[in-house]
CSV table of C-alpha atoms and ligand atoms in Angstrom, one decimal:
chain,number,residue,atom,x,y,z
A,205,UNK,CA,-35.2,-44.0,-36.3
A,206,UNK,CA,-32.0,-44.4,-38.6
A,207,UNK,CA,-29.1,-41.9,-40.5
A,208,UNK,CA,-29.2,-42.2,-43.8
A,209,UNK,CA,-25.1,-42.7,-43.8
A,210,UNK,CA,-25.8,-46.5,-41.9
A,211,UNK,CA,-28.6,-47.1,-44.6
A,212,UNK,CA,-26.7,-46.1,-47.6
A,213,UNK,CA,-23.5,-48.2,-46.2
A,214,UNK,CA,-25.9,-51.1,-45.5
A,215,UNK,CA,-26.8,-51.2,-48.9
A,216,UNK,CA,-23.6,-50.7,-50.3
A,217,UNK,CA,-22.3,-53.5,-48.5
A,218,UNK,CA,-24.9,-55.2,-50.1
A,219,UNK,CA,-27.6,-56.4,-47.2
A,220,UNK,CA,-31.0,-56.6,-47.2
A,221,UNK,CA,-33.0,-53.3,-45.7
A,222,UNK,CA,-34.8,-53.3,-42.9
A,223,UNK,CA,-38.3,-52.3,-43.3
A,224,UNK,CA,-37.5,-49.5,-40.2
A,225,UNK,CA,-34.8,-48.3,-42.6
A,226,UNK,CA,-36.7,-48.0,-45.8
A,227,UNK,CA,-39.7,-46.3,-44.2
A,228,UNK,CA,-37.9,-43.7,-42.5
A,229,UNK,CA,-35.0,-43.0,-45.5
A,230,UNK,CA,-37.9,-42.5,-48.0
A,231,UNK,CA,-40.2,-40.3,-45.0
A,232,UNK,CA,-36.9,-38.1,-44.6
A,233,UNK,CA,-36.0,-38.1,-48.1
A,234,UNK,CA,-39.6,-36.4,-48.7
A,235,UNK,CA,-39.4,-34.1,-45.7
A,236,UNK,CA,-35.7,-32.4,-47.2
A,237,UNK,CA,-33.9,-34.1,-44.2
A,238,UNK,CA,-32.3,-36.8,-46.3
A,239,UNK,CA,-30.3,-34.5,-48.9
A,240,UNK,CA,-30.0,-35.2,-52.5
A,241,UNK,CA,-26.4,-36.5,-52.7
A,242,UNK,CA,-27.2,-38.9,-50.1
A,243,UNK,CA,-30.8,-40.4,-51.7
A,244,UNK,CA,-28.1,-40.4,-55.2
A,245,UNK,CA,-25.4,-42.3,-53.5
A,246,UNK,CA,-28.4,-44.9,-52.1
A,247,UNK,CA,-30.1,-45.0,-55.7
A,248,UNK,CA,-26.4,-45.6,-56.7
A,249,UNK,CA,-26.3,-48.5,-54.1
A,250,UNK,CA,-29.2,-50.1,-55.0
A,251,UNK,CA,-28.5,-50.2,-59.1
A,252,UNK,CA,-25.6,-52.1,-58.1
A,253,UNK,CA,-27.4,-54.0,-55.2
A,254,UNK,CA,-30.6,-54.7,-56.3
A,255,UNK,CA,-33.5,-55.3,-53.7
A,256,UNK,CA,-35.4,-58.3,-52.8
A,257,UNK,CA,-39.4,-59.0,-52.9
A,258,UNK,CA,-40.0,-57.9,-49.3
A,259,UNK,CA,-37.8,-54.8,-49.7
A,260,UNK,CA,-39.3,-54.0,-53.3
A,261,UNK,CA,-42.5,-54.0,-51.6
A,262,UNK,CA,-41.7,-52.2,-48.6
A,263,UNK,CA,-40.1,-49.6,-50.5
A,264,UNK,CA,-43.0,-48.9,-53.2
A,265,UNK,CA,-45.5,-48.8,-50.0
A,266,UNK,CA,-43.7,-46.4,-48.5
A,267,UNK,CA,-43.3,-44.7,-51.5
A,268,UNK,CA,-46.9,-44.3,-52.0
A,269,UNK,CA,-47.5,-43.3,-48.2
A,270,UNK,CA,-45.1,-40.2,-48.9
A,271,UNK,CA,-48.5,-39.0,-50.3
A,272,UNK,CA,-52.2,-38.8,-50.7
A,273,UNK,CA,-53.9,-41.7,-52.6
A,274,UNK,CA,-57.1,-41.7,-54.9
A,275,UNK,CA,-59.9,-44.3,-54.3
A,276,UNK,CA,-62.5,-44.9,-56.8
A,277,UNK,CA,-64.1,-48.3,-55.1
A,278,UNK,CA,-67.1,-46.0,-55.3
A,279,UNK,CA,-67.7,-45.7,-58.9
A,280,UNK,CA,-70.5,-48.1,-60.4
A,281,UNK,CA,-67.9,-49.8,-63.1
A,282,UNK,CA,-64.6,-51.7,-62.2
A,283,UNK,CA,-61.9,-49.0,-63.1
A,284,UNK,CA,-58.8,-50.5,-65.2
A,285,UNK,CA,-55.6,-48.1,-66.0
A,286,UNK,CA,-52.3,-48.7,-68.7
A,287,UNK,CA,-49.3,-48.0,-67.9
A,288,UNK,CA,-46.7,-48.6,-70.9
A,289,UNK,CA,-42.9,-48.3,-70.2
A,290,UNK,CA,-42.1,-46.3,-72.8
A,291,UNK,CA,-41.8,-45.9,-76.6
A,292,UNK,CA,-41.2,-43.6,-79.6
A,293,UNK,CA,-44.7,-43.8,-81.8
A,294,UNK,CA,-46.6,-44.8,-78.6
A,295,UNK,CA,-49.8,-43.1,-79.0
A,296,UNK,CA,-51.6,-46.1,-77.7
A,297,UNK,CA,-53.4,-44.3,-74.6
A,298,UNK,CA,-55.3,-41.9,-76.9
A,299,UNK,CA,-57.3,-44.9,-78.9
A,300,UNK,CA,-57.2,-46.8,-75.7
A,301,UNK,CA,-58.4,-45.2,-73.2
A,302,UNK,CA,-61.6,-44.2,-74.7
A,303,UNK,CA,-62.2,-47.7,-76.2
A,304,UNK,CA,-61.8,-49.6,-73.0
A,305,UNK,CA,-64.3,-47.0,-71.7
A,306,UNK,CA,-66.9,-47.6,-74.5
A,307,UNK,CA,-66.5,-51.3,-73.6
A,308,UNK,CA,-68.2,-50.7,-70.0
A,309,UNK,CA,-64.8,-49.6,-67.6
A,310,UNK,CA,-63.9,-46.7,-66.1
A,311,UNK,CA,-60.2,-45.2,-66.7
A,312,UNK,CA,-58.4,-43.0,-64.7
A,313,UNK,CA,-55.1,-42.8,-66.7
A,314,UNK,CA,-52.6,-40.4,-64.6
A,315,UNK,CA,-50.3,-39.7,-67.4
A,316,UNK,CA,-47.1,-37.4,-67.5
A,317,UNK,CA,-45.2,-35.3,-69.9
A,318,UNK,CA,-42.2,-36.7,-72.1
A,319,UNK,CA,-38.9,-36.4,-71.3
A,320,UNK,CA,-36.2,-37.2,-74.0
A,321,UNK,CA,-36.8,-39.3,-76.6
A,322,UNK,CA,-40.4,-41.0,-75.7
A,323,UNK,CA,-42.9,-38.0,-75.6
A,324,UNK,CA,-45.9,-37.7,-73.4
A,325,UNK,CA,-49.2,-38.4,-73.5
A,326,UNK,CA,-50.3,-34.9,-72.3
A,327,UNK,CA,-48.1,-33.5,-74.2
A,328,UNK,CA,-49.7,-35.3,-77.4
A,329,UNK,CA,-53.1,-34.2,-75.9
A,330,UNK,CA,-52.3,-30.7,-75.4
A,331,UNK,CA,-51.8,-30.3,-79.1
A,332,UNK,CA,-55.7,-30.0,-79.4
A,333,UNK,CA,-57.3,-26.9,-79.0
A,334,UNK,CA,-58.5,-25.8,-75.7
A,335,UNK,CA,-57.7,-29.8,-73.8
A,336,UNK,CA,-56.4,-29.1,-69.8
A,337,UNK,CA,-54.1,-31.8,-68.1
A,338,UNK,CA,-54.9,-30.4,-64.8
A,339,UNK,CA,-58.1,-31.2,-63.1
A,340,UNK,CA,-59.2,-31.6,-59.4
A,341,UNK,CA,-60.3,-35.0,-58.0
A,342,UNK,CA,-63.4,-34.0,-57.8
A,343,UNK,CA,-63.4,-33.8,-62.2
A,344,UNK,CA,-61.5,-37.1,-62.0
A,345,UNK,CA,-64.5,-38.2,-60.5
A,346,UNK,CA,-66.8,-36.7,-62.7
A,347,UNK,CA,-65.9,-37.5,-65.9
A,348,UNK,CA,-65.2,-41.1,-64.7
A,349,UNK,CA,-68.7,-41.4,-63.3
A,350,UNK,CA,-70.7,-39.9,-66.5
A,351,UNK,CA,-71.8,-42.9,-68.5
A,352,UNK,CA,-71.5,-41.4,-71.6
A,353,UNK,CA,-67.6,-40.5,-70.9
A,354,UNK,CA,-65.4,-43.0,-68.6
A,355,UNK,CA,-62.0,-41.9,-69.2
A,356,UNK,CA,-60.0,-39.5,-68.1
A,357,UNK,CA,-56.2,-38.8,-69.2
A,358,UNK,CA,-54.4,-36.1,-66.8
A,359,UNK,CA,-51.9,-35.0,-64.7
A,360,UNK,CA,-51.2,-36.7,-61.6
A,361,UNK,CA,-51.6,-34.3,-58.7
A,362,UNK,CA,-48.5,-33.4,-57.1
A,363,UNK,CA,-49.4,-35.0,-53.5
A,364,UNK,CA,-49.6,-38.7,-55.5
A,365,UNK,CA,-46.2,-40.1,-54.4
A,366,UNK,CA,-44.2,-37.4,-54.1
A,367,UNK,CA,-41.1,-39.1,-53.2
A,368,UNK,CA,-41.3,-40.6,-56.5
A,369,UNK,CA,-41.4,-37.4,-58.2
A,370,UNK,CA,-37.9,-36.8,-56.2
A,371,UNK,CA,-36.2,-39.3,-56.5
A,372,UNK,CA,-37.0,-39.7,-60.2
A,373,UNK,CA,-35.6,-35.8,-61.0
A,374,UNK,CA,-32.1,-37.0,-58.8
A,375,UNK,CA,-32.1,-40.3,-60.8
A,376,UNK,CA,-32.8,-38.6,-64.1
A,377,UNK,CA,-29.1,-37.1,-63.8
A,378,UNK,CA,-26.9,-39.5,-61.5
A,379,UNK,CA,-27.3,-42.0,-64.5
A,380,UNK,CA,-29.4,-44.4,-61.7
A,381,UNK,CA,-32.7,-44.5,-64.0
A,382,UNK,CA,-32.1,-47.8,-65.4
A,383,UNK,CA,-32.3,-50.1,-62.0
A,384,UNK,CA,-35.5,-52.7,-62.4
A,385,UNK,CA,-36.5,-52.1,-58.8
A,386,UNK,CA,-36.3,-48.3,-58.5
A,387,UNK,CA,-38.2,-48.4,-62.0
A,388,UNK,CA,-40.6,-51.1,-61.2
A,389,UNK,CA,-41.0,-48.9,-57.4
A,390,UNK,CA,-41.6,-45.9,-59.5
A,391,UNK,CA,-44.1,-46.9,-61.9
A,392,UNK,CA,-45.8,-48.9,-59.2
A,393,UNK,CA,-46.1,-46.6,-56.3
A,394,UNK,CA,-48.1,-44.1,-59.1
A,395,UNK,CA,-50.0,-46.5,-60.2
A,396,UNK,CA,-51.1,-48.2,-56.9
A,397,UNK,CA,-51.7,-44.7,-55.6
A,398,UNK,CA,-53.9,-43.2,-58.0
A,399,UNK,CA,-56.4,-46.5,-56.8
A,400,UNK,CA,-57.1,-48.0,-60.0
A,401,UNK,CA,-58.8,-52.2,-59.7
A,402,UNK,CA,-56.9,-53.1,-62.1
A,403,UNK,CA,-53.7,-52.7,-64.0
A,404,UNK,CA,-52.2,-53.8,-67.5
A,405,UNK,CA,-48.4,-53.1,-68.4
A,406,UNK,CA,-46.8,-52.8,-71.6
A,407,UNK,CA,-43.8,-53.6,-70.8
A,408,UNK,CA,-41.3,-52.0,-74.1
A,409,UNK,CA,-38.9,-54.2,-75.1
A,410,UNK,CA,-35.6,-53.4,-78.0
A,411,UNK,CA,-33.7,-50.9,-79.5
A,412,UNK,CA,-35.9,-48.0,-78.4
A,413,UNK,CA,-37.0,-48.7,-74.6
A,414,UNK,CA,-35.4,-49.1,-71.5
A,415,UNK,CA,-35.4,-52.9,-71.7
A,416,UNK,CA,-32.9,-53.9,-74.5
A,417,UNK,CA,-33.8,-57.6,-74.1
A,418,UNK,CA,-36.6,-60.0,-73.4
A,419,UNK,CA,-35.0,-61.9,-70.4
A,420,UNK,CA,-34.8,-57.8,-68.2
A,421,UNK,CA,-38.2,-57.0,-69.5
A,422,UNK,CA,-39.5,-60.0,-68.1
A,423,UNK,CA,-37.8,-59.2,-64.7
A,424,UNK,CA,-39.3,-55.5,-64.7
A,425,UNK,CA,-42.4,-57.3,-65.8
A,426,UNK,CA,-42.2,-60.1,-62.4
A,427,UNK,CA,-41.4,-57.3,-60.3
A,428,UNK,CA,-44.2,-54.6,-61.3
A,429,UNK,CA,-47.0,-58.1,-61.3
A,430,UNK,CA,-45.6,-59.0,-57.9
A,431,UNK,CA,-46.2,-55.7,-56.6
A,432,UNK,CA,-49.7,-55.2,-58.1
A,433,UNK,CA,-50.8,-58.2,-56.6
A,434,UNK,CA,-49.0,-57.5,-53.3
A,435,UNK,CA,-51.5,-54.6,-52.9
A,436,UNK,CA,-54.5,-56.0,-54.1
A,437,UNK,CA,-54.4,-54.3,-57.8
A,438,UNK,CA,-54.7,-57.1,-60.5
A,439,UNK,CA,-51.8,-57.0,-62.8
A,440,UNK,CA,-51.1,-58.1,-66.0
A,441,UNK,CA,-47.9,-57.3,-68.0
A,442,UNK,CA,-47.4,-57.8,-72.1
A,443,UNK,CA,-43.6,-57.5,-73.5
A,444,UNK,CA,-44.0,-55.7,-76.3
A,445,UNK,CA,-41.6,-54.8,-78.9
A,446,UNK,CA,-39.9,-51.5,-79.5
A,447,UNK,CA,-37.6,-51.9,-82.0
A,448,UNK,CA,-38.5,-49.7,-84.6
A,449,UNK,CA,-41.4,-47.1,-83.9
A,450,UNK,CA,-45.3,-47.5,-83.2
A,451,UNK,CA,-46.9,-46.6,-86.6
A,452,UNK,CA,-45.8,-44.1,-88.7
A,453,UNK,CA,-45.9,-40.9,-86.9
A,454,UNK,CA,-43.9,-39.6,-83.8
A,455,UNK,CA,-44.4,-36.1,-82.5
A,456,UNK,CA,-47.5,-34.9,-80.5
A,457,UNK,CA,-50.4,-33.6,-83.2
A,458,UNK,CA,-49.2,-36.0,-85.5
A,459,UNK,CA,-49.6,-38.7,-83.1
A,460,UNK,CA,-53.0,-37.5,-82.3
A,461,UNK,CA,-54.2,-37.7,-86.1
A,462,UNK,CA,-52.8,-41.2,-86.3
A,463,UNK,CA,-55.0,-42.0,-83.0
A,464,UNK,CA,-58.0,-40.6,-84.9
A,465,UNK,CA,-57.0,-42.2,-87.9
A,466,UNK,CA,-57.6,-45.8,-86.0
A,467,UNK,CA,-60.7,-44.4,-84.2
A,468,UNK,CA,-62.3,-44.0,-87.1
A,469,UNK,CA,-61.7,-47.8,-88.1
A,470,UNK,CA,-58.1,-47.5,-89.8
A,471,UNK,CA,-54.3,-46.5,-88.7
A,472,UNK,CA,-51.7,-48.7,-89.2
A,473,UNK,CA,-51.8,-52.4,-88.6
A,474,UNK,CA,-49.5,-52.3,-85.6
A,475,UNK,CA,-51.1,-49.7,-84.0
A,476,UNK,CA,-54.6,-51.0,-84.5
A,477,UNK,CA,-53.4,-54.5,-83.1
A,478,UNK,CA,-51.6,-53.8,-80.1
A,479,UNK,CA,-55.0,-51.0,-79.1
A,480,UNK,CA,-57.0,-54.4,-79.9
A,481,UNK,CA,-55.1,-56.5,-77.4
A,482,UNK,CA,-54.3,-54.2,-74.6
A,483,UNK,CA,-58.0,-53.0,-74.3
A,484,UNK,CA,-58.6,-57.3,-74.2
A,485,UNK,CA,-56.3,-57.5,-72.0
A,486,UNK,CA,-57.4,-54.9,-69.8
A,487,UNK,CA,-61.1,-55.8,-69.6
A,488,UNK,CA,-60.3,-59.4,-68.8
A,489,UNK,CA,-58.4,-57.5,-65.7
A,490,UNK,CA,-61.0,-55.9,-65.1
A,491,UNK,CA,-63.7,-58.8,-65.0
A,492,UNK,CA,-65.6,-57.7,-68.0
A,493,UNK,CA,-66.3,-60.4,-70.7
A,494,UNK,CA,-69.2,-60.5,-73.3
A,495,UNK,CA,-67.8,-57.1,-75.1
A,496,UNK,CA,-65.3,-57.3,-78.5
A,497,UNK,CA,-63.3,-53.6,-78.6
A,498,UNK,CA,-62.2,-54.9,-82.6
A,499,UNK,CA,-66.5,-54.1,-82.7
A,500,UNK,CA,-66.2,-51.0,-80.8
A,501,UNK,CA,-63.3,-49.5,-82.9
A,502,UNK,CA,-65.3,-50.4,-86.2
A,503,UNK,CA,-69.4,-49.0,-85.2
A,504,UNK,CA,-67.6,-45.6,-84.3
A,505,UNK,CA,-68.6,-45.8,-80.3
A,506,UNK,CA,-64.8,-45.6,-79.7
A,507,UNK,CA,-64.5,-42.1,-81.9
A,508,UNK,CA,-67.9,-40.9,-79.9
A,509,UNK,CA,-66.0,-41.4,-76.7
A,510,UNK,CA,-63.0,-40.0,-77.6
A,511,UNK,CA,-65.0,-37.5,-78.4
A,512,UNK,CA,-66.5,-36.8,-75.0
A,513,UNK,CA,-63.8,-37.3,-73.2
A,514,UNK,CA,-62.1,-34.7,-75.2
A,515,UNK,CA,-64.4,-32.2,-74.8
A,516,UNK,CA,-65.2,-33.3,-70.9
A,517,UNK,CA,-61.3,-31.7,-70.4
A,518,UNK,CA,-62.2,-28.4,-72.2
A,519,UNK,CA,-60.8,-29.9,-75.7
A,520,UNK,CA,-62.9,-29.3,-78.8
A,521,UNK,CA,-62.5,-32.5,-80.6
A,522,UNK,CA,-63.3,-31.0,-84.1
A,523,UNK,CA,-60.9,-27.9,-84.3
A,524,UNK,CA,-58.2,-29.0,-86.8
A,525,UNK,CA,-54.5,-29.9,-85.4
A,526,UNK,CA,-51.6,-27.4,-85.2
A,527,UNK,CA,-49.5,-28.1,-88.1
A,528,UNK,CA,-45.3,-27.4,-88.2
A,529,UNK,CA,-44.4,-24.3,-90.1
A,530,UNK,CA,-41.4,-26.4,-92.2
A,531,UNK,CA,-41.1,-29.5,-93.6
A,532,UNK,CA,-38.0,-31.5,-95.1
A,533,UNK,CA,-37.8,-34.8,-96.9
A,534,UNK,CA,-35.7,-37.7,-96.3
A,535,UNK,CA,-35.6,-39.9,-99.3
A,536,UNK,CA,-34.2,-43.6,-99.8
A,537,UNK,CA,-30.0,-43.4,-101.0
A,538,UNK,CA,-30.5,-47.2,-102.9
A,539,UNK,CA,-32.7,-49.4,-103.7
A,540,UNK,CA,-33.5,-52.3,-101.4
A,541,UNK,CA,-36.4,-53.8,-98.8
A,542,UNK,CA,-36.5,-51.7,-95.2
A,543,UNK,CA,-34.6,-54.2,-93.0
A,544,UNK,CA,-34.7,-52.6,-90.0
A,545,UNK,CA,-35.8,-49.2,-88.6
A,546,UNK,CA,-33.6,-47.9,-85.6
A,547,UNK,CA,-37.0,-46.4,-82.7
A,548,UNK,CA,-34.1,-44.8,-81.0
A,549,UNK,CA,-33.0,-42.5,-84.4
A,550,UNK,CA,-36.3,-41.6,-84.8
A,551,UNK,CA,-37.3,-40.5,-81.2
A,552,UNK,CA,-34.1,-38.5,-81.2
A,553,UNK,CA,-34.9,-37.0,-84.3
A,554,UNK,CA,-38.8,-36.1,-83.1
A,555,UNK,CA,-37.3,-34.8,-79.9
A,556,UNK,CA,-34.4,-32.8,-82.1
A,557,UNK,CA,-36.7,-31.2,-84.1
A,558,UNK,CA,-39.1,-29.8,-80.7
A,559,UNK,CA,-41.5,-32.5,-80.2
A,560,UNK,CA,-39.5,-33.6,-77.0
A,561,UNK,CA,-38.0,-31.2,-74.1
A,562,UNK,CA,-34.5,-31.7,-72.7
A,563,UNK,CA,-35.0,-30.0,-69.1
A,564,UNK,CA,-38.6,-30.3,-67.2
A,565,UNK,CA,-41.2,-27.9,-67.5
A,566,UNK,CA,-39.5,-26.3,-71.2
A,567,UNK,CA,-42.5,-25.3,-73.9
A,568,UNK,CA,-42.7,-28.5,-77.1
A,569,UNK,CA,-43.4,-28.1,-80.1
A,570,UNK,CA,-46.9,-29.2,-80.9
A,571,UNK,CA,-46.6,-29.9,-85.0
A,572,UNK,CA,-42.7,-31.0,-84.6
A,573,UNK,CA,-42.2,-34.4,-85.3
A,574,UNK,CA,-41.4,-37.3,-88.1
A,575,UNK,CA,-43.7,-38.7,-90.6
A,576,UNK,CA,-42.2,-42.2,-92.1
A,577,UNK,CA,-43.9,-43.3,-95.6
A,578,UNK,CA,-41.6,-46.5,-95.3
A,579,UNK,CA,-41.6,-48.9,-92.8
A,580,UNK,CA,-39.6,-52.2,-92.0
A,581,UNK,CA,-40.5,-55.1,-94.9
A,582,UNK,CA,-41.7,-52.6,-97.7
A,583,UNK,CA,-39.9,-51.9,-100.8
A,584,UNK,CA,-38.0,-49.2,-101.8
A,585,UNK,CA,-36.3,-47.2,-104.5
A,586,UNK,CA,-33.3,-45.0,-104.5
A,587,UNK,CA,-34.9,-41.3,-104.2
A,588,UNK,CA,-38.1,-42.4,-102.9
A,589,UNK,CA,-39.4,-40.4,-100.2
A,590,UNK,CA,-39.5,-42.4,-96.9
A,591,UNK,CA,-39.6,-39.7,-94.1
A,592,UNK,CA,-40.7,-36.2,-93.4
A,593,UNK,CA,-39.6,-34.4,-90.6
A,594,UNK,CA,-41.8,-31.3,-89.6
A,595,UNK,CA,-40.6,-28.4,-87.1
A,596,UNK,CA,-41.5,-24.4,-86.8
A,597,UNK,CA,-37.2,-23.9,-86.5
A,598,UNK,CA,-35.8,-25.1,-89.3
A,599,UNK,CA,-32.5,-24.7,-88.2
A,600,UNK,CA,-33.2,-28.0,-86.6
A,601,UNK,CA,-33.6,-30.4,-89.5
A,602,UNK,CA,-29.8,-30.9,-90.3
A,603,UNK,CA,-29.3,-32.0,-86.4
A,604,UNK,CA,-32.5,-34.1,-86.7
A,605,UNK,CA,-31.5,-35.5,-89.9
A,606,UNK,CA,-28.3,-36.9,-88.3
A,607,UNK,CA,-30.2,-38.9,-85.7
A,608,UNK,CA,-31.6,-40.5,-88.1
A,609,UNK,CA,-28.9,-41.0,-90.5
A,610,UNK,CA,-27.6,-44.8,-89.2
A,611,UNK,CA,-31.4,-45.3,-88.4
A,612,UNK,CA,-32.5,-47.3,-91.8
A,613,UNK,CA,-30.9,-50.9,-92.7
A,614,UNK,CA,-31.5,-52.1,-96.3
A,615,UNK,CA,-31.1,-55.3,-97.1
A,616,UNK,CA,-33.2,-58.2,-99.6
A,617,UNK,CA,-35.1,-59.7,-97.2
A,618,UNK,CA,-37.6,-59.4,-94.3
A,619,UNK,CA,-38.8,-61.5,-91.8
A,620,UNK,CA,-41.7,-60.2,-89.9
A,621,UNK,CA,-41.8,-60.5,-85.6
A,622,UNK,CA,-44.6,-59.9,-83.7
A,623,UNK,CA,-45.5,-57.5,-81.4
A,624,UNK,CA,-47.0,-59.1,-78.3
A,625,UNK,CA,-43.4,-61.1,-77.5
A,626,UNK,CA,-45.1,-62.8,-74.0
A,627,UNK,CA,-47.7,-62.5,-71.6
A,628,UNK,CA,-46.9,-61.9,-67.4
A,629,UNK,CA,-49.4,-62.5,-64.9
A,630,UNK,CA,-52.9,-62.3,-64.9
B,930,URA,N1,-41.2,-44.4,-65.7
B,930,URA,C1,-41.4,-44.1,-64.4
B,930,URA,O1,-42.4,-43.6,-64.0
B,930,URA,N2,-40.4,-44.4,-63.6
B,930,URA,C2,-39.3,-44.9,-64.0
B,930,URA,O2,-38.4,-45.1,-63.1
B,930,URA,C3,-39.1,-45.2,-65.3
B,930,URA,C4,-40.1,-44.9,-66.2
């Protein structure tokens, strides 16, 4: 037994919680007896504070016992989930999922819908005609046992760590979201939860994530491995960057057709290589060697999945993809080489335009979105066409146009970085 007053003073003053204190302040948060301005003044605490291994741990188990859990030990593959920080252009899990599946795993991926600039991967998915996010555990099971499907993307049931869903709404708008514990808590208490084997990270790093530099991504990254190994989940982490966009589309049926674009063997280079090396990276987690997803992405087995495990959700995989109702050029001002390409200007401008929502549970847009013809390194002239932005209210596009106004740097020179920036764990 504790008051939350002594824990949030404990923590303020900046010692170490006792594992008493953090069960029963996360227990009582969930019950409605810890009020919200007190679990906010704590968060508040703890962004300052920090948290050591044994209290990260401690917090992100109690976290997940605020709940039910999921258990798929029984399933006759090893089961192996993503989990990517965040990104504008990160369509990833659609080519993913069903290509780590077509390579012998199972993958329950418990997704959720955007917020701000980064869009969700259900909301991307709902753009096709008839697909459901909701499904019972029993489904889960279902579709993750059928042979010829193995992956599921869907909502995560309300009961999965529902102090996370909490505390993430009261750190959403006390300006507390961008603490590496309560983040690395958060993403790890769902994840460990929903009872996948095996886990790999992509852990965003730049101008458009949550990370703005390699040395806190790696921390997040140490944390979130650390506490995926602490429970028995093996964890890998890649840093990844996410400086300018995934690809060339950002908005939700325009991120689907890029997905189908490298299903069917092309999409853009990025996109293609960072699918290729998560889904290696995910079946060495896993424990599965012998298989080459580059080979499954180019004999079409990844598009046949994709297509079961769009129609295993109610989808139907060949009904052709909501389109905006307006579009509206951006063209190039001088002539030049594309130096840089601000991820942030572009995920505003997605979410300006209706692709994104700014309060929970608000309707998107499902043809809204950007369409870049230019990326960083290629050439341009003045009045070449290097963006279209696409939303049904077109009193949007002069807003959405300002995002993205500062987002382009011109210069005379590029020099390509990679993508994969380090490895963590594993
Ligand atoms: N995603 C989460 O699920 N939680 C965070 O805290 C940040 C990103």
């Amino acid at each position: 037994m504790s008051d939350a007053t002594s824990v949030i003073s404990a923590k303020r003053d900046g010692h170490e919680l006792t594992a008493d204190q953090i069960d029963w302040v996360i227990d009582a948060f969930t019950r409605g007896v810890v009020a919200d301005e007190q679990m906010a003044a704590l968060a508040m605490a703890i962004f300052w504070r920090g948290m050591s291994r044994s209290e990260l741990s401690r917090w992100t188990s109690a976290m997940i016992a605020s709940g039910s859990t999921m258990d798929f030990s029984g399933l006759p593959r090893p089961t192996v989930d993503k989990h990517s920080t965040g990104g504008v252009g990160d369509k990833i899990t659609l080519p993913l999922a069903p290509l780590v599946a077509a390579c012998g795993a199972a993958v329950p991926q418990l997704s959720g819908r955007g917020l701000g600039h980064t869009g969700g991967t259900l909301d991307k998915l709902e753009s096709i005609s008839g697909w459901r996010a909701d499904l019972t555990g029993d489904d889960i099971h279902r579709i993750l046992a059928d042979p010829a499907v193995g992956a599921v993307v869907c909502a995560a049931n309300a009961d999965l760590a529902p102090a996370d869903k909490r505390l993430y709404a009261l750190r959403d708008v006390t300006g507390t979201v961008e603490s590496i514990p309560l983040i690395a808590s958060s993403i790890m208490s769902k994840k460990i939860a929903e009872g996948t084997g095996a886990l790999v990270l992509d852990v965003k790093v730049g101008a458009g994530a949550f990370m703005k530099n390699l040395a806190d991504a790696r921390t997040l990254a140490e944390a979130m491995v650390d506490l995926g190994s602490d429970a028995g989940v093996r964890t890998i982490a890649l840093l990844t960057a996410m400086d300018s966009p995934l690809g060339l589309t950002a908005g939700n049926a325009l991120e689907v057709e890029e997905s189908l674009e490298v299903l069917a063997g092309g999409g853009p280079a990025d996109i293609v290589e960072l699918t290729v090396t998560l889904a290696r990276t995910m079946l060495s987690a896993a424990g599965i060697e012998g298989v080459d997803p580059a080979d499954k992405l180019a004999d079409g087995t990844a598009m046949d999945r994709w297509k079961a495990m769009i129609s295993a959700q109610g989808g139907d995989p060949s009904a052709p993809l909501p389109v905006a109702a307006e579009s509206h050029d951006i063209t190039a001002e001088s002539d030049g080489v594309i130096t840089g390409l601000d991820a942030m200007g572009v995920g505003v401008a997605a979410w300006r335009l209706g692709a994104g929502r700014e309060r929970q549970g608000e309707p998107v847009q499902a043809g809204a979105g950007v369409r870049l013809h230019a990326k960083p390194g290629d050439r341009v002239t003045a009045g070449q066409k290097i963006a279209t932005l696409y939303t049904d209210t077109p009193e949007k596009f002069e807003y959405a146009t300002a995002a993205m106004a500062d987002a382009w740097s011109f210069g005379d020179t590029f020099e390509a970085s990679p993508i994969v920036l380090e490895r963590v764990g594993g």
